[in-house]
Amino acid sequence: MIAPMLPETEGLAELLAGKIDHVILDRMNYHYADWVYRRYGLEEKMTNGYFDRTEQGLSSAFAHFGISCND
C-alpha cells in the first residue's frame, strides 16, 4: 500500500518492479499527518487534484511493469 501519496513518487513503479504483484493507492484521508504537509509547504499535495493526477500516473507506471493496481 502506498499512503499517503507524497511528492517524488514517480519512480516507485520501477523500484518495485519484480518485487510486488499488486499495489493499493490510498488518499489516506485520516488527517493525522496534515501537519507534515503544512510544515514542509506541501498543502497542494493534500488536494483532490494532486491525488487524482498522481494516482493516474502511478497506475500507468505500475501497469507498464505488469503490477496490478486498484483504480
mmCIF file of N, CA, C and O in Angstrom:
data_model
loop_
_atom_site.group_PDB
_atom_site.id
_atom_site.type_symbol
_atom_site.label_atom_id
_atom_site.label_comp_id
_atom_site.label_asym_id
_atom_site.label_seq_id
_atom_site.Cartn_x
_atom_site.Cartn_y
_atom_site.Cartn_z
ATOM 1 N N MET A 1 0.844 -1.170 0.000
ATOM 2 C CA MET A 1 0.000 0.000 0.000
ATOM 3 C C MET A 1 0.894 1.239 0.000
ATOM 4 O O MET A 1 1.906 1.272 0.686
ATOM 5 N N ILE A 2 0.501 2.212 -0.792
ATOM 6 C CA ILE A 2 1.224 3.475 -0.840
ATOM 7 C C ILE A 2 0.293 4.551 -0.295
ATOM 8 O O ILE A 2 -0.692 4.913 -0.931
ATOM 9 N N ALA A 3 0.559 5.004 0.900
ATOM 10 C CA ALA A 3 -0.254 6.040 1.537
ATOM 11 C C ALA A 3 0.565 6.638 2.671
ATOM 12 O O ALA A 3 1.259 5.903 3.356
ATOM 13 N N PRO A 4 0.544 7.898 2.858
ATOM 14 C CA PRO A 4 -0.070 8.892 1.985
ATOM 15 C C PRO A 4 0.774 9.075 0.730
ATOM 16 O O PRO A 4 1.924 8.670 0.695
ATOM 17 N N MET A 5 0.177 9.659 -0.266
ATOM 18 C CA MET A 5 0.877 9.899 -1.505
ATOM 19 C C MET A 5 1.640 11.212 -1.390
ATOM 20 O O MET A 5 1.048 12.265 -1.266
ATOM 21 N N LEU A 6 2.926 11.132 -1.365
ATOM 22 C CA LEU A 6 3.771 12.309 -1.199
ATOM 23 C C LEU A 6 4.494 12.627 -2.511
ATOM 24 O O LEU A 6 4.540 11.801 -3.420
ATOM 25 N N PRO A 7 5.081 13.797 -2.615
ATOM 26 C CA PRO A 7 5.833 14.150 -3.826
ATOM 27 C C PRO A 7 6.977 13.174 -4.079
ATOM 28 O O PRO A 7 7.448 12.494 -3.172
ATOM 29 N N GLU A 8 7.403 13.130 -5.322
ATOM 30 C CA GLU A 8 8.539 12.303 -5.747
ATOM 31 C C GLU A 8 8.219 10.811 -5.748
ATOM 32 O O GLU A 8 9.104 9.984 -5.545
ATOM 33 N N THR A 9 6.972 10.449 -5.990
ATOM 34 C CA THR A 9 6.597 9.031 -6.051
ATOM 35 C C THR A 9 6.738 8.447 -7.451
ATOM 36 O O THR A 9 6.536 7.260 -7.639
ATOM 37 N N GLU A 10 7.121 9.257 -8.405
ATOM 38 C CA GLU A 10 7.135 8.840 -9.796
ATOM 39 C C GLU A 10 7.993 7.599 -10.055
ATOM 40 O O GLU A 10 7.697 6.799 -10.916
ATOM 41 N N GLY A 11 9.070 7.433 -9.322
ATOM 42 C CA GLY A 11 9.977 6.317 -9.560
ATOM 43 C C GLY A 11 9.633 5.036 -8.818
ATOM 44 O O GLY A 11 10.349 4.036 -8.943
ATOM 45 N N LEU A 12 8.547 5.038 -8.056
ATOM 46 C CA LEU A 12 8.214 3.856 -7.266
ATOM 47 C C LEU A 12 7.960 2.608 -8.098
ATOM 48 O O LEU A 12 8.371 1.514 -7.724
ATOM 49 N N ALA A 13 7.263 2.756 -9.207
ATOM 50 C CA ALA A 13 6.938 1.588 -10.026
ATOM 51 C C ALA A 13 8.206 0.862 -10.463
ATOM 52 O O ALA A 13 8.307 -0.357 -10.350
ATOM 53 N N GLU A 14 9.175 1.601 -10.945
ATOM 54 C CA GLU A 14 10.431 0.990 -11.379
ATOM 55 C C GLU A 14 11.171 0.354 -10.203
ATOM 56 O O GLU A 14 11.719 -0.741 -10.316
ATOM 57 N N LEU A 15 11.174 1.030 -9.067
ATOM 58 C CA LEU A 15 11.850 0.485 -7.879
ATOM 59 C C LEU A 15 11.199 -0.809 -7.376
ATOM 60 O O LEU A 15 11.885 -1.688 -6.857
ATOM 61 N N LEU A 16 9.888 -0.906 -7.524
ATOM 62 C CA LEU A 16 9.159 -2.064 -7.008
ATOM 63 C C LEU A 16 8.963 -3.174 -8.039
ATOM 64 O O LEU A 16 8.523 -4.271 -7.691
ATOM 65 N N ALA A 17 9.285 -2.897 -9.295
ATOM 66 C CA ALA A 17 9.114 -3.897 -10.354
ATOM 67 C C ALA A 17 9.868 -5.176 -10.014
ATOM 68 O O ALA A 17 11.020 -5.141 -9.592
ATOM 69 N N GLY A 18 9.177 -6.305 -10.146
ATOM 70 C CA GLY A 18 9.780 -7.599 -9.857
ATOM 71 C C GLY A 18 9.743 -7.972 -8.386
ATOM 72 O O GLY A 18 10.112 -9.081 -8.016
ATOM 73 N N LYS A 19 9.288 -7.051 -7.546
ATOM 74 C CA LYS A 19 9.241 -7.305 -6.104
ATOM 75 C C LYS A 19 7.823 -7.460 -5.576
ATOM 76 O O LYS A 19 7.623 -8.039 -4.519
ATOM 77 N N ILE A 20 6.857 -6.892 -6.292
ATOM 78 C CA ILE A 20 5.459 -6.966 -5.858
ATOM 79 C C ILE A 20 4.568 -7.325 -7.035
ATOM 80 O O ILE A 20 4.948 -7.160 -8.193
ATOM 81 N N ASP A 21 3.362 -7.808 -6.727
ATOM 82 C CA ASP A 21 2.383 -8.152 -7.766
ATOM 83 C C ASP A 21 1.228 -7.165 -7.814
ATOM 84 O O ASP A 21 0.568 -7.025 -8.832
ATOM 85 N N HIS A 22 0.944 -6.530 -6.694
ATOM 86 C CA HIS A 22 -0.225 -5.656 -6.603
ATOM 87 C C HIS A 22 0.082 -4.498 -5.662
ATOM 88 O O HIS A 22 0.814 -4.667 -4.694
ATOM 89 N N VAL A 23 -0.508 -3.357 -5.951
ATOM 90 C CA VAL A 23 -0.343 -2.187 -5.087
ATOM 91 C C VAL A 23 -1.710 -1.520 -4.892
ATOM 92 O O VAL A 23 -2.555 -1.558 -5.779
ATOM 93 N N ILE A 24 -1.913 -0.976 -3.707
ATOM 94 C CA ILE A 24 -3.108 -0.202 -3.407
ATOM 95 C C ILE A 24 -2.670 1.239 -3.193
ATOM 96 O O ILE A 24 -1.775 1.509 -2.393
ATOM 97 N N LEU A 25 -3.282 2.143 -3.935
ATOM 98 C CA LEU A 25 -3.009 3.569 -3.775
ATOM 99 C C LEU A 25 -4.147 4.159 -2.960
ATOM 100 O O LEU A 25 -5.304 4.006 -3.296
ATOM 101 N N ASP A 26 -3.822 4.850 -1.881
ATOM 102 C CA ASP A 26 -4.845 5.361 -0.972
ATOM 103 C C ASP A 26 -4.582 6.818 -0.669
ATOM 104 O O ASP A 26 -3.446 7.215 -0.419
ATOM 105 N N ARG A 27 -5.619 7.592 -0.682
ATOM 106 C CA ARG A 27 -5.520 9.025 -0.382
ATOM 107 C C ARG A 27 -5.138 9.249 1.074
ATOM 108 O O ARG A 27 -4.537 10.246 1.435
ATOM 109 N N MET A 28 -5.516 8.350 1.936
ATOM 110 C CA MET A 28 -5.236 8.430 3.373
ATOM 111 C C MET A 28 -5.809 9.719 3.954
ATOM 112 O O MET A 28 -5.096 10.624 4.359
ATOM 113 N N ASN A 29 -7.109 9.786 3.993
ATOM 114 C CA ASN A 29 -7.828 10.960 4.497
ATOM 115 C C ASN A 29 -7.992 10.948 6.003
ATOM 116 O O ASN A 29 -9.021 11.331 6.518
ATOM 117 N N TYR A 30 -7.017 10.522 6.719
ATOM 118 C CA TYR A 30 -7.139 10.429 8.158
ATOM 119 C C TYR A 30 -6.768 11.731 8.860
ATOM 120 O O TYR A 30 -7.080 11.919 10.011
ATOM 121 N N HIS A 31 -6.102 12.608 8.190
ATOM 122 C CA HIS A 31 -5.738 13.943 8.662
ATOM 123 C C HIS A 31 -4.786 13.958 9.862
ATOM 124 O O HIS A 31 -4.502 15.010 10.398
ATOM 125 N N TYR A 32 -4.300 12.813 10.284
ATOM 126 C CA TYR A 32 -3.339 12.778 11.385
ATOM 127 C C TYR A 32 -2.000 13.394 10.982
ATOM 128 O O TYR A 32 -1.290 13.928 11.832
ATOM 129 N N ALA A 33 -1.680 13.289 9.711
ATOM 130 C CA ALA A 33 -0.372 13.773 9.263
ATOM 131 C C ALA A 33 -0.452 15.108 8.530
ATOM 132 O O ALA A 33 0.521 15.540 7.942
ATOM 133 N N ASP A 34 -1.584 15.783 8.587
ATOM 134 C CA ASP A 34 -1.722 17.065 7.885
ATOM 135 C C ASP A 34 -0.640 18.058 8.287
ATOM 136 O O ASP A 34 -0.179 18.854 7.477
ATOM 137 N N TRP A 35 -0.204 18.015 9.525
ATOM 138 C CA TRP A 35 0.818 18.955 9.995
ATOM 139 C C TRP A 35 2.115 18.802 9.208
ATOM 140 O O TRP A 35 2.829 19.783 8.997
ATOM 141 N N VAL A 36 2.394 17.566 8.750
ATOM 142 C CA VAL A 36 3.625 17.337 7.981
ATOM 143 C C VAL A 36 3.549 18.106 6.668
ATOM 144 O O VAL A 36 4.508 18.774 6.267
ATOM 145 N N TYR A 37 2.401 18.011 5.994
ATOM 146 C CA TYR A 37 2.216 18.739 4.736
ATOM 147 C C TYR A 37 2.372 20.249 4.964
ATOM 148 O O TYR A 37 3.026 20.932 4.183
ATOM 149 N N ARG A 38 1.751 20.761 6.004
ATOM 150 C CA ARG A 38 1.829 22.193 6.287
ATOM 151 C C ARG A 38 3.258 22.616 6.656
ATOM 152 O O ARG A 38 3.753 23.639 6.184
ATOM 153 N N ARG A 39 3.905 21.827 7.466
ATOM 154 C CA ARG A 39 5.260 22.172 7.921
ATOM 155 C C ARG A 39 6.231 22.310 6.762
ATOM 156 O O ARG A 39 7.135 23.153 6.783
ATOM 157 N N TYR A 40 6.078 21.469 5.754
ATOM 158 C CA TYR A 40 7.012 21.473 4.626
ATOM 159 C C TYR A 40 6.446 22.164 3.388
ATOM 160 O O TYR A 40 6.969 21.991 2.287
ATOM 161 N N GLY A 41 5.370 22.932 3.565
ATOM 162 C CA GLY A 41 4.818 23.701 2.445
ATOM 163 C C GLY A 41 4.225 22.845 1.350
ATOM 164 O O GLY A 41 4.299 23.206 0.178
ATOM 165 N N LEU A 42 3.636 21.723 1.704
ATOM 166 C CA LEU A 42 3.102 20.782 0.724
ATOM 167 C C LEU A 42 1.570 20.772 0.691
ATOM 168 O O LEU A 42 0.962 19.781 0.314
ATOM 169 N N GLU A 43 0.945 21.873 1.063
ATOM 170 C CA GLU A 43 -0.510 21.912 1.137
ATOM 171 C C GLU A 43 -1.170 21.500 -0.175
ATOM 172 O O GLU A 43 -2.214 20.851 -0.179
ATOM 173 N N GLU A 44 -0.569 21.869 -1.310
ATOM 174 C CA GLU A 44 -1.145 21.500 -2.620
ATOM 175 C C GLU A 44 -1.196 19.985 -2.778
ATOM 176 O O GLU A 44 -2.055 19.453 -3.477
ATOM 177 N N LYS A 45 -0.301 19.282 -2.109
ATOM 178 C CA LYS A 45 -0.252 17.815 -2.205
ATOM 179 C C LYS A 45 -1.389 17.156 -1.429
ATOM 180 O O LYS A 45 -1.591 15.954 -1.509
ATOM 181 N N MET A 46 -2.162 17.949 -0.689
ATOM 182 C CA MET A 46 -3.297 17.430 0.074
ATOM 183 C C MET A 46 -4.593 17.519 -0.729
ATOM 184 O O MET A 46 -5.627 17.051 -0.277
ATOM 185 N N THR A 47 -4.550 18.068 -1.931
ATOM 186 C CA THR A 47 -5.768 18.312 -2.700
ATOM 187 C C THR A 47 -6.206 17.086 -3.492
ATOM 188 O O THR A 47 -5.410 16.201 -3.796
ATOM 189 N N ASN A 48 -7.479 17.076 -3.837
ATOM 190 C CA ASN A 48 -8.023 16.006 -4.680
ATOM 191 C C ASN A 48 -7.319 15.976 -6.030
ATOM 192 O O ASN A 48 -7.037 14.908 -6.563
ATOM 193 N N GLY A 49 -7.060 17.157 -6.584
ATOM 194 C CA GLY A 49 -6.402 17.223 -7.890
ATOM 195 C C GLY A 49 -5.035 16.555 -7.884
ATOM 196 O O GLY A 49 -4.693 15.810 -8.799
ATOM 197 N N TYR A 50 -4.239 16.832 -6.855
ATOM 198 C CA TYR A 50 -2.918 16.213 -6.764
ATOM 199 C C TYR A 50 -3.047 14.694 -6.658
ATOM 200 O O TYR A 50 -2.356 13.956 -7.355
ATOM 201 N N PHE A 51 -3.935 14.236 -5.794
ATOM 202 C CA PHE A 51 -4.112 12.797 -5.639
ATOM 203 C C PHE A 51 -4.542 12.157 -6.955
ATOM 204 O O PHE A 51 -3.982 11.141 -7.360
ATOM 205 N N ASP A 52 -5.526 12.761 -7.635
ATOM 206 C CA ASP A 52 -6.022 12.188 -8.888
ATOM 207 C C ASP A 52 -4.930 12.109 -9.950
ATOM 208 O O ASP A 52 -4.776 11.090 -10.627
ATOM 209 N N ARG A 53 -4.157 13.180 -10.086
ATOM 210 C CA ARG A 53 -3.063 13.191 -11.081
ATOM 211 C C ARG A 53 -1.996 12.155 -10.737
ATOM 212 O O ARG A 53 -1.515 11.417 -11.594
ATOM 213 N N THR A 54 -1.627 12.104 -9.470
ATOM 214 C CA THR A 54 -0.583 11.182 -9.041
ATOM 215 C C THR A 54 -1.053 9.737 -9.148
ATOM 216 O O THR A 54 -0.314 8.866 -9.608
ATOM 217 N N GLU A 55 -2.290 9.475 -8.749
ATOM 218 C CA GLU A 55 -2.839 8.121 -8.854
ATOM 219 C C GLU A 55 -2.866 7.657 -10.316
ATOM 220 O O GLU A 55 -2.472 6.536 -10.623
ATOM 221 N N GLN A 56 -3.282 8.537 -11.210
ATOM 222 C CA GLN A 56 -3.328 8.186 -12.631
ATOM 223 C C GLN A 56 -1.927 7.878 -13.163
ATOM 224 O O GLN A 56 -1.714 6.884 -13.858
ATOM 225 N N GLY A 57 -0.965 8.716 -12.830
ATOM 226 C CA GLY A 57 0.408 8.496 -13.295
ATOM 227 C C GLY A 57 1.008 7.216 -12.732
ATOM 228 O O GLY A 57 1.640 6.443 -13.455
ATOM 229 N N LEU A 58 0.813 6.979 -11.440
ATOM 230 C CA LEU A 58 1.345 5.759 -10.831
ATOM 231 C C LEU A 58 0.665 4.520 -11.375
ATOM 232 O O LEU A 58 1.318 3.504 -11.617
ATOM 233 N N SER A 59 -0.644 4.582 -11.575
ATOM 234 C CA SER A 59 -1.369 3.432 -12.127
ATOM 235 C C SER A 59 -0.799 3.042 -13.487
ATOM 236 O O SER A 59 -0.583 1.869 -13.769
ATOM 237 N N SER A 60 -0.547 4.039 -14.319
ATOM 238 C CA SER A 60 0.039 3.774 -15.642
ATOM 239 C C SER A 60 1.437 3.185 -15.514
ATOM 240 O O SER A 60 1.790 2.244 -16.230
ATOM 241 N N ALA A 61 2.223 3.741 -14.632
ATOM 242 C CA ALA A 61 3.591 3.256 -14.451
ATOM 243 C C ALA A 61 3.596 1.820 -13.928
ATOM 244 O O ALA A 61 4.364 0.982 -14.411
ATOM 245 N N PHE A 62 2.759 1.528 -12.945
ATOM 246 C CA PHE A 62 2.696 0.162 -12.431
ATOM 247 C C PHE A 62 2.227 -0.802 -13.511
ATOM 248 O O PHE A 62 2.765 -1.901 -13.642
ATOM 249 N N ALA A 63 1.227 -0.410 -14.299
ATOM 250 C CA ALA A 63 0.737 -1.263 -15.390
ATOM 251 C C ALA A 63 1.859 -1.562 -16.377
ATOM 252 O O ALA A 63 1.976 -2.687 -16.874
ATOM 253 N N HIS A 64 2.688 -0.572 -16.653
ATOM 254 C CA HIS A 64 3.824 -0.752 -17.559
ATOM 255 C C HIS A 64 4.740 -1.870 -17.090
ATOM 256 O O HIS A 64 5.325 -2.603 -17.886
ATOM 257 N N PHE A 65 4.880 -2.024 -15.779
ATOM 258 C CA PHE A 65 5.733 -3.065 -15.219
ATOM 259 C C PHE A 65 4.962 -4.329 -14.838
ATOM 260 O O PHE A 65 5.504 -5.203 -14.170
ATOM 261 N N GLY A 66 3.687 -4.408 -15.258
ATOM 262 C CA GLY A 66 2.894 -5.612 -15.005
ATOM 263 C C GLY A 66 2.410 -5.746 -13.574
ATOM 264 O O GLY A 66 2.089 -6.843 -13.121
ATOM 265 N N ILE A 67 2.345 -4.648 -12.858
ATOM 266 C CA ILE A 67 1.886 -4.660 -11.464
ATOM 267 C C ILE A 67 0.443 -4.167 -11.460
ATOM 268 O O ILE A 67 0.155 -3.067 -11.928
ATOM 269 N N SER A 68 -0.455 -4.988 -10.921
ATOM 270 C CA SER A 68 -1.856 -4.569 -10.861
ATOM 271 C C SER A 68 -2.042 -3.511 -9.797
ATOM 272 O O SER A 68 -1.315 -3.465 -8.800
ATOM 273 N N CYS A 69 -3.034 -2.663 -10.014
ATOM 274 C CA CYS A 69 -3.243 -1.525 -9.133
ATOM 275 C C CYS A 69 -4.739 -1.277 -9.008
ATOM 276 O O CYS A 69 -5.469 -1.420 -9.989
ATOM 277 N N ASN A 70 -5.177 -0.886 -7.824
ATOM 278 C CA ASN A 70 -6.577 -0.502 -7.683
ATOM 279 C C ASN A 70 -6.830 0.777 -8.454
ATOM 280 O O ASN A 70 -5.942 1.574 -8.657
ATOM 281 N N ASP A 71 -8.047 0.974 -8.880
ATOM 282 C CA ASP A 71 -8.405 2.204 -9.589
ATOM 283 C C ASP A 71 -9.450 2.973 -8.836
ATOM 284 O O ASP A 71 -10.168 2.486 -8.066
#
